PDB file of C-alpha atoms and ligand atoms in Angstrom:
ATOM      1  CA  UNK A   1       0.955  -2.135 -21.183  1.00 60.00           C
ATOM      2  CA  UNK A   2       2.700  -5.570 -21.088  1.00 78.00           C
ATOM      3  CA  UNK A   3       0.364  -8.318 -23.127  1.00 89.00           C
ATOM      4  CA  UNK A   4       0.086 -11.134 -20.426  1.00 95.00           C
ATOM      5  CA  UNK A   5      -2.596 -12.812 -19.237  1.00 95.00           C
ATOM      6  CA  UNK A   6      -3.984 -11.261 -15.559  1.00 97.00           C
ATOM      7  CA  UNK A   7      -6.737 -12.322 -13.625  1.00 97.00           C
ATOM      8  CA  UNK A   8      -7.580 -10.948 -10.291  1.00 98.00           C
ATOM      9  CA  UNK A   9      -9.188 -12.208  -7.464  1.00 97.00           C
ATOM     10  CA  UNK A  10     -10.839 -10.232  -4.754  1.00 97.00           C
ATOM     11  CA  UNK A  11     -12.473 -11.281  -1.694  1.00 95.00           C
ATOM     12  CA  UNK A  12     -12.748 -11.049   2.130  1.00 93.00           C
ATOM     13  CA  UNK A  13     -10.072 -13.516   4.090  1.00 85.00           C
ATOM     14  CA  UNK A  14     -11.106 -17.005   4.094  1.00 84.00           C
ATOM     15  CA  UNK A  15     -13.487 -17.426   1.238  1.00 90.00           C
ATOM     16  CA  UNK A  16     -11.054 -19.491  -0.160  1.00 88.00           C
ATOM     17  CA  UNK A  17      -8.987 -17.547  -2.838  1.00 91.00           C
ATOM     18  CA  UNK A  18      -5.658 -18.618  -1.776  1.00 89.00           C
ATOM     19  CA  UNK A  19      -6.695 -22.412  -1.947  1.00 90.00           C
ATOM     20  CA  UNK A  20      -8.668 -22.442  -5.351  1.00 94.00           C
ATOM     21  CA  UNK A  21      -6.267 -19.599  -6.466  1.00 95.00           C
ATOM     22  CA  UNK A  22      -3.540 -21.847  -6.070  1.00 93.00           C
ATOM     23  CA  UNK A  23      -5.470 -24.936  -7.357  1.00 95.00           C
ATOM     24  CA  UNK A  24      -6.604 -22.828 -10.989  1.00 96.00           C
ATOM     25  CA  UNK A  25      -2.989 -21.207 -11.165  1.00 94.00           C
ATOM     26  CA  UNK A  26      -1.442 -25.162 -11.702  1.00 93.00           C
ATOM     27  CA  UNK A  27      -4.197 -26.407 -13.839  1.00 94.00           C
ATOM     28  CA  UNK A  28      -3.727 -23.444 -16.345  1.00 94.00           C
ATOM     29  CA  UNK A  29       0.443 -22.849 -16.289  1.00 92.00           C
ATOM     30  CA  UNK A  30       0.092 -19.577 -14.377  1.00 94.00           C
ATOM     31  CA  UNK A  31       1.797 -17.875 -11.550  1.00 93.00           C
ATOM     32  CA  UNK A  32       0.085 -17.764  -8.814  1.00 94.00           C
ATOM     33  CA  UNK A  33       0.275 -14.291  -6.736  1.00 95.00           C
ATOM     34  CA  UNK A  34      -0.659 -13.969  -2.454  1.00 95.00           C
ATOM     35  CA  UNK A  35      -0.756 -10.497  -1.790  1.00 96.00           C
ATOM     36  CA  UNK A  36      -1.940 -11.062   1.468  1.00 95.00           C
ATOM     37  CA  UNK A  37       1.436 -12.219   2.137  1.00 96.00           C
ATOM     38  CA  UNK A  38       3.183  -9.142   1.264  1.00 97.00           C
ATOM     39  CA  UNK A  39       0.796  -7.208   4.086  1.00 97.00           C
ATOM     40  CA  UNK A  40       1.619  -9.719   6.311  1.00 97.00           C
ATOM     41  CA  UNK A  41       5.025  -9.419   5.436  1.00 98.00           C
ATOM     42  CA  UNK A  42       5.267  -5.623   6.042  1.00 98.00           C
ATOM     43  CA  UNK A  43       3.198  -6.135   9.365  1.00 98.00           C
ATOM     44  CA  UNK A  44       5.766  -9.277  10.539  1.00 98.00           C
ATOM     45  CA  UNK A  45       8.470  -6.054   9.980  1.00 98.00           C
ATOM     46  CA  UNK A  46       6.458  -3.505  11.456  1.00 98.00           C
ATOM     47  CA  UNK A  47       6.270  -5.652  14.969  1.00 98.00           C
ATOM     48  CA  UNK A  48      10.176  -7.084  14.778  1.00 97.00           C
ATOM     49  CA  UNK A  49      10.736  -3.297  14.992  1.00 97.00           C
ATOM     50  CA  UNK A  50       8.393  -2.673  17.389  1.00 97.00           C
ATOM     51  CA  UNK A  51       6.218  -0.478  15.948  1.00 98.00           C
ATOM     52  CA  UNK A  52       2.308  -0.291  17.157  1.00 97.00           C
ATOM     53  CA  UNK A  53       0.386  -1.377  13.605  1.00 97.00           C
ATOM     54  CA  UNK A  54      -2.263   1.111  14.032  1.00 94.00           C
ATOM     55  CA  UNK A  55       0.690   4.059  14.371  1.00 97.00           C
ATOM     56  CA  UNK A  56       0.882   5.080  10.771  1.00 97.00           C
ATOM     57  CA  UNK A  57       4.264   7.212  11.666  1.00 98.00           C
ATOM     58  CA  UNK A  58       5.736   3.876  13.549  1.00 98.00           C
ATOM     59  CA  UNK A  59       4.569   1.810  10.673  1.00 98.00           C
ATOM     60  CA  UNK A  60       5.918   4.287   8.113  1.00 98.00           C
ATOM     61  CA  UNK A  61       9.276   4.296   9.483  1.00 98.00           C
ATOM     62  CA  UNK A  62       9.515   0.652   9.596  1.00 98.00           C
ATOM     63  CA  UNK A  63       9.040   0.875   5.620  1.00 97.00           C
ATOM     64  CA  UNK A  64      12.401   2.270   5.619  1.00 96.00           C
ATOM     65  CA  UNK A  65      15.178   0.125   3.848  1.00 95.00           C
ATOM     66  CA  UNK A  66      12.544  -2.648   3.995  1.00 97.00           C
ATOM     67  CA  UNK A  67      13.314  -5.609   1.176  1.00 96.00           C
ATOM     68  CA  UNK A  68       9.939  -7.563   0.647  1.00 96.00           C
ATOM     69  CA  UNK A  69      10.132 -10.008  -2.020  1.00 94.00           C
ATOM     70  CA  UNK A  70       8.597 -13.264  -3.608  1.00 93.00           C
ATOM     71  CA  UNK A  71       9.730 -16.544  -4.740  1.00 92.00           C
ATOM     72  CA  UNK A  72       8.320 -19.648  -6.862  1.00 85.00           C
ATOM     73  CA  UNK A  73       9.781 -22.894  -5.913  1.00 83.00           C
ATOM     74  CA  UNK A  74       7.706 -26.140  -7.405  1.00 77.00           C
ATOM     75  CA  UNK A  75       5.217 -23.293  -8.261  1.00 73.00           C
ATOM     76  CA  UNK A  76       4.832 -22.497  -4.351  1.00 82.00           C
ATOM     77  CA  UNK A  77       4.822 -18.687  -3.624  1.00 90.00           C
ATOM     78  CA  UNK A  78       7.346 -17.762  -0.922  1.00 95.00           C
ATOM     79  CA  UNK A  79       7.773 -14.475   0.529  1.00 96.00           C
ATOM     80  CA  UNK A  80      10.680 -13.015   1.773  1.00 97.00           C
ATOM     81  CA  UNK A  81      11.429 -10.352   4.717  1.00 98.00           C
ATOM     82  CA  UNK A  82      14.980  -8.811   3.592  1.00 97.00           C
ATOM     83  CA  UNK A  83      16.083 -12.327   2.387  1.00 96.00           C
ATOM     84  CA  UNK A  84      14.665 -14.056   4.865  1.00 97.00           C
ATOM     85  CA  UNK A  85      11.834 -16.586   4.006  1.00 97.00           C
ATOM     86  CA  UNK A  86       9.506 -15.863   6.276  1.00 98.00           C
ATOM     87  CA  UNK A  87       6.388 -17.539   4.389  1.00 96.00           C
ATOM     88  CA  UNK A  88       5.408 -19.545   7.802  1.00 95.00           C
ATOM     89  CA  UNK A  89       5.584 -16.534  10.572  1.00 96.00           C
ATOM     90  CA  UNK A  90       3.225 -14.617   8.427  1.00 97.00           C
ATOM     91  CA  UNK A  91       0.496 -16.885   9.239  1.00 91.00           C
ATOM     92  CA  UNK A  92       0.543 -15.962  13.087  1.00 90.00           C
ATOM     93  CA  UNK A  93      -3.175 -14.766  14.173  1.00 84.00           C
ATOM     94  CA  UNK A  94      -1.885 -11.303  15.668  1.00 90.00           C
ATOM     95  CA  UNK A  95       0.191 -10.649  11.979  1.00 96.00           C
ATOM     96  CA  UNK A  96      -3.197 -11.200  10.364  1.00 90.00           C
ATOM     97  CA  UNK A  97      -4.752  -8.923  12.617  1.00 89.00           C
ATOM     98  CA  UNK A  98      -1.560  -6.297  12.401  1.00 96.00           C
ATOM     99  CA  UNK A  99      -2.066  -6.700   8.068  1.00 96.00           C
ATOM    100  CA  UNK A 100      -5.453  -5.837   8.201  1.00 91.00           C
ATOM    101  CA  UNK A 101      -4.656  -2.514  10.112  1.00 94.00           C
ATOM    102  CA  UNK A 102      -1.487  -1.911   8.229  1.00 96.00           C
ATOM    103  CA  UNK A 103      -3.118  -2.367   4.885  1.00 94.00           C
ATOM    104  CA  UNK A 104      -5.409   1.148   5.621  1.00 93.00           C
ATOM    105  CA  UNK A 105      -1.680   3.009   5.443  1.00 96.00           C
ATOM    106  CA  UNK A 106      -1.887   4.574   1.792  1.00 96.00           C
ATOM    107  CA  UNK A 107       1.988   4.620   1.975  1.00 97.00           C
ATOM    108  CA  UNK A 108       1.634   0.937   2.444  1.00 97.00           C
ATOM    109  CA  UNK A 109      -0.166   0.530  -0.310  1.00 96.00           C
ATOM    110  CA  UNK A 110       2.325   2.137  -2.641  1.00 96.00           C
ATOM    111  CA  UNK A 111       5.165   0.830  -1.216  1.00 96.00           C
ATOM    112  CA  UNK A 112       3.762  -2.733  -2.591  1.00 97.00           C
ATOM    113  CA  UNK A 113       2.112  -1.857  -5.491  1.00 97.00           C
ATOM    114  CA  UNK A 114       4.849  -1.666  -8.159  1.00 94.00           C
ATOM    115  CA  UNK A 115       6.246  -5.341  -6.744  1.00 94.00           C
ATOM    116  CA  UNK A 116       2.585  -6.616  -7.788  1.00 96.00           C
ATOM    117  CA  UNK A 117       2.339  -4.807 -11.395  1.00 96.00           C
ATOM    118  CA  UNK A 118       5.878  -6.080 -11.924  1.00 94.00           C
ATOM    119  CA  UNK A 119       5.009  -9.489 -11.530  1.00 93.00           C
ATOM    120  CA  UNK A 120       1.713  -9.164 -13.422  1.00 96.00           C
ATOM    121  CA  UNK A 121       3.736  -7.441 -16.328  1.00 96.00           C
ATOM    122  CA  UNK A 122       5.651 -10.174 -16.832  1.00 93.00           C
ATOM    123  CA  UNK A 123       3.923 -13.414 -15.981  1.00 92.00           C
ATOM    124  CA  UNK A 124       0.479 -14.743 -16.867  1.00 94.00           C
ATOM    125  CA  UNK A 125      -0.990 -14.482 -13.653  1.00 95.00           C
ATOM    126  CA  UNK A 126      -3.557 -15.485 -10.841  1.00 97.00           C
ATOM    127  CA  UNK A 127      -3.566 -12.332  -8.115  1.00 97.00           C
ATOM    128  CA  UNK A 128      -5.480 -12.712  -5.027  1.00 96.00           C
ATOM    129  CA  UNK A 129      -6.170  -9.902  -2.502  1.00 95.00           C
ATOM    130  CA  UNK A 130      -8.691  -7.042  -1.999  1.00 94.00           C
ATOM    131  CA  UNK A 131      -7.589  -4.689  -4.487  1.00 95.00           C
ATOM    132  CA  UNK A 132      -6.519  -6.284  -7.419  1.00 97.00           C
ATOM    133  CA  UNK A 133      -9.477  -5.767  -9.855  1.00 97.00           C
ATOM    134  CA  UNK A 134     -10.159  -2.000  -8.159  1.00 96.00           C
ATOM    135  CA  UNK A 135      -6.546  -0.763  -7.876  1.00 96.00           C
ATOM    136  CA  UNK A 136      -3.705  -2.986  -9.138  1.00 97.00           C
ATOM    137  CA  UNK A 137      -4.742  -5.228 -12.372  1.00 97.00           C
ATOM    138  CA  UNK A 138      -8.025  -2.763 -13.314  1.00 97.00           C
ATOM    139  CA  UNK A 139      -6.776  -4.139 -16.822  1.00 96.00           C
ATOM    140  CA  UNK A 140      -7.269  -7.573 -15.715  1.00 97.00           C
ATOM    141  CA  UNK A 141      -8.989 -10.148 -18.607  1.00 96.00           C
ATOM    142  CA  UNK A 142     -10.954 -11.769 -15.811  1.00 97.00           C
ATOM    143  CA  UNK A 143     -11.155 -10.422 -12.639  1.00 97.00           C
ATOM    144  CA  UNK A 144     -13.724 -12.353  -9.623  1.00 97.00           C
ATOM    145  CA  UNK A 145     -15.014 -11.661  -6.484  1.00 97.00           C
ATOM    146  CA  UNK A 146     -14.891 -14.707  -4.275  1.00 96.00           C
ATOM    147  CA  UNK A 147     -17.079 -14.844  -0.967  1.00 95.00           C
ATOM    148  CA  UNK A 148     -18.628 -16.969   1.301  1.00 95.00           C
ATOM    149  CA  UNK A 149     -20.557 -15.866   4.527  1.00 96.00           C
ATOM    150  CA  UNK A 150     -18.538 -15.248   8.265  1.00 96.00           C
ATOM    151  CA  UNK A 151     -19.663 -18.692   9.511  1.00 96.00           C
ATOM    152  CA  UNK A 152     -18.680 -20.685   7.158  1.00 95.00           C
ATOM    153  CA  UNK A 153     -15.352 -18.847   6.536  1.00 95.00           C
ATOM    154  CA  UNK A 154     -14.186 -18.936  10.267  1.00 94.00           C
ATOM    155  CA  UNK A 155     -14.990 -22.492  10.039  1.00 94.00           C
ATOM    156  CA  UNK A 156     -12.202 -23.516   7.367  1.00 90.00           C
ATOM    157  CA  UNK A 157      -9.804 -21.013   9.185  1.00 88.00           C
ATOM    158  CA  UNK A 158     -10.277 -23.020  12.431  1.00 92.00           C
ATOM    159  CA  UNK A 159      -9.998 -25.997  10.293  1.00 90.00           C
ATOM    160  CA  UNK A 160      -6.931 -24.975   8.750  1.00 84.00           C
ATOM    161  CA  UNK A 161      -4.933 -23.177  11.997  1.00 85.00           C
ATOM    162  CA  UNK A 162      -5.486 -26.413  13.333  1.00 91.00           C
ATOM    163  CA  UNK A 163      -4.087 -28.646  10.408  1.00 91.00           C
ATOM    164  CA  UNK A 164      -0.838 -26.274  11.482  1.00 85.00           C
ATOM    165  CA  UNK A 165      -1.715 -27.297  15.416  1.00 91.00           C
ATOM    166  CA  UNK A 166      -2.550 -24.219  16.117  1.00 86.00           C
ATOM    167  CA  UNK A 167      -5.697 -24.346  18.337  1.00 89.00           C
ATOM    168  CA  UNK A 168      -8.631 -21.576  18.231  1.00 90.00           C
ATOM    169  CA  UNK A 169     -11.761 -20.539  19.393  1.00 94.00           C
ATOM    170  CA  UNK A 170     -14.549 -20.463  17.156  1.00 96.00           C
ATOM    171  CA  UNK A 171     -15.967 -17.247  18.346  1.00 97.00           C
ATOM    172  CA  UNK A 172     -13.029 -15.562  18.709  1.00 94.00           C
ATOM    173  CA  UNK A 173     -12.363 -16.818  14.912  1.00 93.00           C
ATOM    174  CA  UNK A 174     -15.638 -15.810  13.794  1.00 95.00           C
ATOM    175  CA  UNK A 175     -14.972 -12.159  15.932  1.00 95.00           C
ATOM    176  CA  UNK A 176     -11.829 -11.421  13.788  1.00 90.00           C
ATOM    177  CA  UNK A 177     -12.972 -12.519  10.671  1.00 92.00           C
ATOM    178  CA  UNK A 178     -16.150  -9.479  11.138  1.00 93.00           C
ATOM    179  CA  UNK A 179     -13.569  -7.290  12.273  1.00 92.00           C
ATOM    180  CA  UNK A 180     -11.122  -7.866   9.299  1.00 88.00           C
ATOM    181  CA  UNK A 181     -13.590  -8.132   6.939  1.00 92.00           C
ATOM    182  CA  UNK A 182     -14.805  -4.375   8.213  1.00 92.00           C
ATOM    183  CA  UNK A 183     -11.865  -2.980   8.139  1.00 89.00           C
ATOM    184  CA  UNK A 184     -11.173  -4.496   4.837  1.00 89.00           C
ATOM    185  CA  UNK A 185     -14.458  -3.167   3.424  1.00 92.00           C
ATOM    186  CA  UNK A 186     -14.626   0.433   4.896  1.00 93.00           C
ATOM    187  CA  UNK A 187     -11.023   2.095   4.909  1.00 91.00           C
ATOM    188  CA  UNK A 188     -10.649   5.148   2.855  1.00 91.00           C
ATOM    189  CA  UNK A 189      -8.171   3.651   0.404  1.00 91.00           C
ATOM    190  CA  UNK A 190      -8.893   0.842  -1.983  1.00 91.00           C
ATOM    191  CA  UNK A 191     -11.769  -1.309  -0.019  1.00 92.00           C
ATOM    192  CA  UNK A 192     -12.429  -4.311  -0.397  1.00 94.00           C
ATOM    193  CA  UNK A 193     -15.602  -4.484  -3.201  1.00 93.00           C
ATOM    194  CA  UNK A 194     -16.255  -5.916  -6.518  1.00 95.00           C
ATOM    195  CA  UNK A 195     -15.761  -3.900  -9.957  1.00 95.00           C
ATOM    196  CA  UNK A 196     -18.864  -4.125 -12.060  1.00 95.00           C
ATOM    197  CA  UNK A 197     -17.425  -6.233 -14.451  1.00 94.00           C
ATOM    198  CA  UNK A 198     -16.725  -9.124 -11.231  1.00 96.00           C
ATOM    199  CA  UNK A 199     -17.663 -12.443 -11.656  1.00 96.00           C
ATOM    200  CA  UNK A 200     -19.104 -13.241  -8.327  1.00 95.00           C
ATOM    201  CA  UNK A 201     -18.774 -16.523  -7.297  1.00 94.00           C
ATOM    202  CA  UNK A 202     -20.178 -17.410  -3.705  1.00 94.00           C
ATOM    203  CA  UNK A 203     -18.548 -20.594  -1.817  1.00 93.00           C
ATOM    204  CA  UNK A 204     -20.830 -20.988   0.888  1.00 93.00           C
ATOM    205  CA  UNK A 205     -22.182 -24.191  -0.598  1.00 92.00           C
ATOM    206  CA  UNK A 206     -19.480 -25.392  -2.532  1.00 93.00           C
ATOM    207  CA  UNK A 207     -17.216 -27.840  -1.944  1.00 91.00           C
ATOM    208  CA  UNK A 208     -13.271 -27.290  -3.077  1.00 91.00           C
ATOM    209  CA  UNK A 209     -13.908 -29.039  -5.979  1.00 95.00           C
ATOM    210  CA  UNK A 210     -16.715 -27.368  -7.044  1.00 95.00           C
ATOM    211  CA  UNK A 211     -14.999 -24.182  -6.078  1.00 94.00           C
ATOM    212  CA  UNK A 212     -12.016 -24.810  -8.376  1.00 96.00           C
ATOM    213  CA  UNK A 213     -13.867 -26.062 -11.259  1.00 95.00           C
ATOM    214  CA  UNK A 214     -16.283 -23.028 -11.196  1.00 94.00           C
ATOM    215  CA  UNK A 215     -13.057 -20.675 -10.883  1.00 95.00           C
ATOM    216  CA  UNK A 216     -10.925 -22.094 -13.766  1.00 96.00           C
ATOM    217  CA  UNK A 217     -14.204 -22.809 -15.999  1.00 94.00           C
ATOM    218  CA  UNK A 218     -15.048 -18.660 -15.559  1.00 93.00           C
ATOM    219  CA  UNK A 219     -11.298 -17.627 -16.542  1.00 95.00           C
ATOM    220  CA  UNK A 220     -11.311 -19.833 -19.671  1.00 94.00           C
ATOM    221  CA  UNK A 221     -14.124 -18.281 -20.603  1.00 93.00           C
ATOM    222  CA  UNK A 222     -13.330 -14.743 -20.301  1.00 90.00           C
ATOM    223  CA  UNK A 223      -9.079 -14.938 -20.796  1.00 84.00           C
ATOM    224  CA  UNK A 224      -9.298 -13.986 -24.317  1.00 78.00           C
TER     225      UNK A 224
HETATM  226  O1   DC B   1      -5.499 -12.357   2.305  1.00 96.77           O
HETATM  227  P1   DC B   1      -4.866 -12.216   3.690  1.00 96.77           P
HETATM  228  O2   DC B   1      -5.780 -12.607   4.798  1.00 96.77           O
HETATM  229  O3   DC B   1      -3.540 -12.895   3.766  1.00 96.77           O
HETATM  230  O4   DC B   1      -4.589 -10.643   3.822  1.00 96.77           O
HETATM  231  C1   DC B   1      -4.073 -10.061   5.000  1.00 96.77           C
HETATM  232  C2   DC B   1      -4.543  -8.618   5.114  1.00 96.77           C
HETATM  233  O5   DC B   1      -3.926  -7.822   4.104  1.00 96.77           O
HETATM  234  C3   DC B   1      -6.046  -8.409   4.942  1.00 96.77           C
HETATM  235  O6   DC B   1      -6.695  -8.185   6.169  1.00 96.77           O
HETATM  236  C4   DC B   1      -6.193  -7.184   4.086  1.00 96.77           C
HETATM  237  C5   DC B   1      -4.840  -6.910   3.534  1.00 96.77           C
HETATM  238  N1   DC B   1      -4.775  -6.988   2.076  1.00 96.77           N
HETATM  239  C6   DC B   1      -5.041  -5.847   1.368  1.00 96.77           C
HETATM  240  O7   DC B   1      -5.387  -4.830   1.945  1.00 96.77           O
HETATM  241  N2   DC B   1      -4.902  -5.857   0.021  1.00 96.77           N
HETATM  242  C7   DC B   1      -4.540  -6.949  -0.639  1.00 96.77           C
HETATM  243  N3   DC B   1      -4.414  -6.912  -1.967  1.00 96.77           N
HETATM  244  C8   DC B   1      -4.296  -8.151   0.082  1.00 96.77           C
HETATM  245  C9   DC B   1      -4.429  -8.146   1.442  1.00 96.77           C
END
């Protein structure tokens, strides 16, 4: 049991956790860990090779001599795809989509889980993902649960895929975001739900500000 500081964060896609995750991680000197990335990462694979994301066997053998790994540069998280930085294609609509379903694959699962202890082990830490207070950091200091209802969510990820120029629907947004966040929530291995010792912390009317500040001010006061 390593003696660094770990706080998890858990919540569905686009409540927010990478942002204020990100945003708390720099005002308190800690890494800051996306493990949404690495699914994405291991779903980018999964399609370069062809392989149908809801085929467990396809999806399994595209695990095979698979190198996933991160980076910090100015405190930015990059993630790698066998040494390629490939923190930008991740963000493609049908990879979130293809994460989601290859995240259900329990050999998935382990395949990333001793990358995120590793990192937790030796850095004080921000992790953000579904998981991470459940399964990966259950000896987490602080662990939250950040949400925010479906509307409000697929509004800042049309806001957002735009900033990048990417233009959306806001139906179709709102669609996905129910269907990932039901997926996330019901799969057989490690669901998306708070521990009873979350701090819950709804978004829905905050601004990012507000957000942050409520974030950083609940980890101060449970680190220790
Ligand atoms: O946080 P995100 O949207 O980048 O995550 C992409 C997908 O990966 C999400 O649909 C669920 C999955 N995921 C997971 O199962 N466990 C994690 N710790 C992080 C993400």
């Amino acid at each position: 049991m390593s003696n660094t500081i770990k706080v998890a964060i858990d919540g569905p896609s686009g409540a927010g956790k990478s942002t204020i995750a990100k945003a708390a991680s720099a005002a308190l000197g800690f890494v800051y860990v996306d493990t949404g990335a690495l699914y994405r990462t291991v779903a980018l694979n999964a399609s370069l090779k062809n392989a149908d994301f809801k085929n467990s066997e396809q999806v399994i053998a595209s695990l095979e001599g698979l190198d996933v790994s991160l980076g910090f540069v100015d405190g930015a998280q990059h993630v790698y795809l066998n040494g390629e930085d490939v923190s930008d294609k991740i963000r493609a609509p049908e990879i979130s989509m293809g994460a989601s379903a290859v995240s259900a694959i329990p050999a998935v699962r382990k395949f990333l889980f001793n990358l995120q202890r590793d990192i937790a082990d030796k850095n004080n830490c921000i992790m953000d993902g579904r998981d991470i207070g459940t399964v990966v950091l259950p000896d987490a200091q602080v662990k939250i649960f950040l949400t925010a209802s479906p509307e409000i969510r697929a509004e800042r990820r049309c806001k957002e895929l735009l900033e990048k120029g990417i233009q959306t629907n806001f139906e179709e947004v709102l669609a996905d975001v129910k269907e990932r966040d039901y997926n996330d929530s019901h799969r057989e291995i490690a669901p998306l739900k708070a521990t009873e010792e979350s701090i819950i912390v709804d978004t829905s009317a905050l601004d990012l500000e507000q957000s942050i500040e409520a974030i950083i001010n609940a980890i101060k006061e449970n680190m220790h």
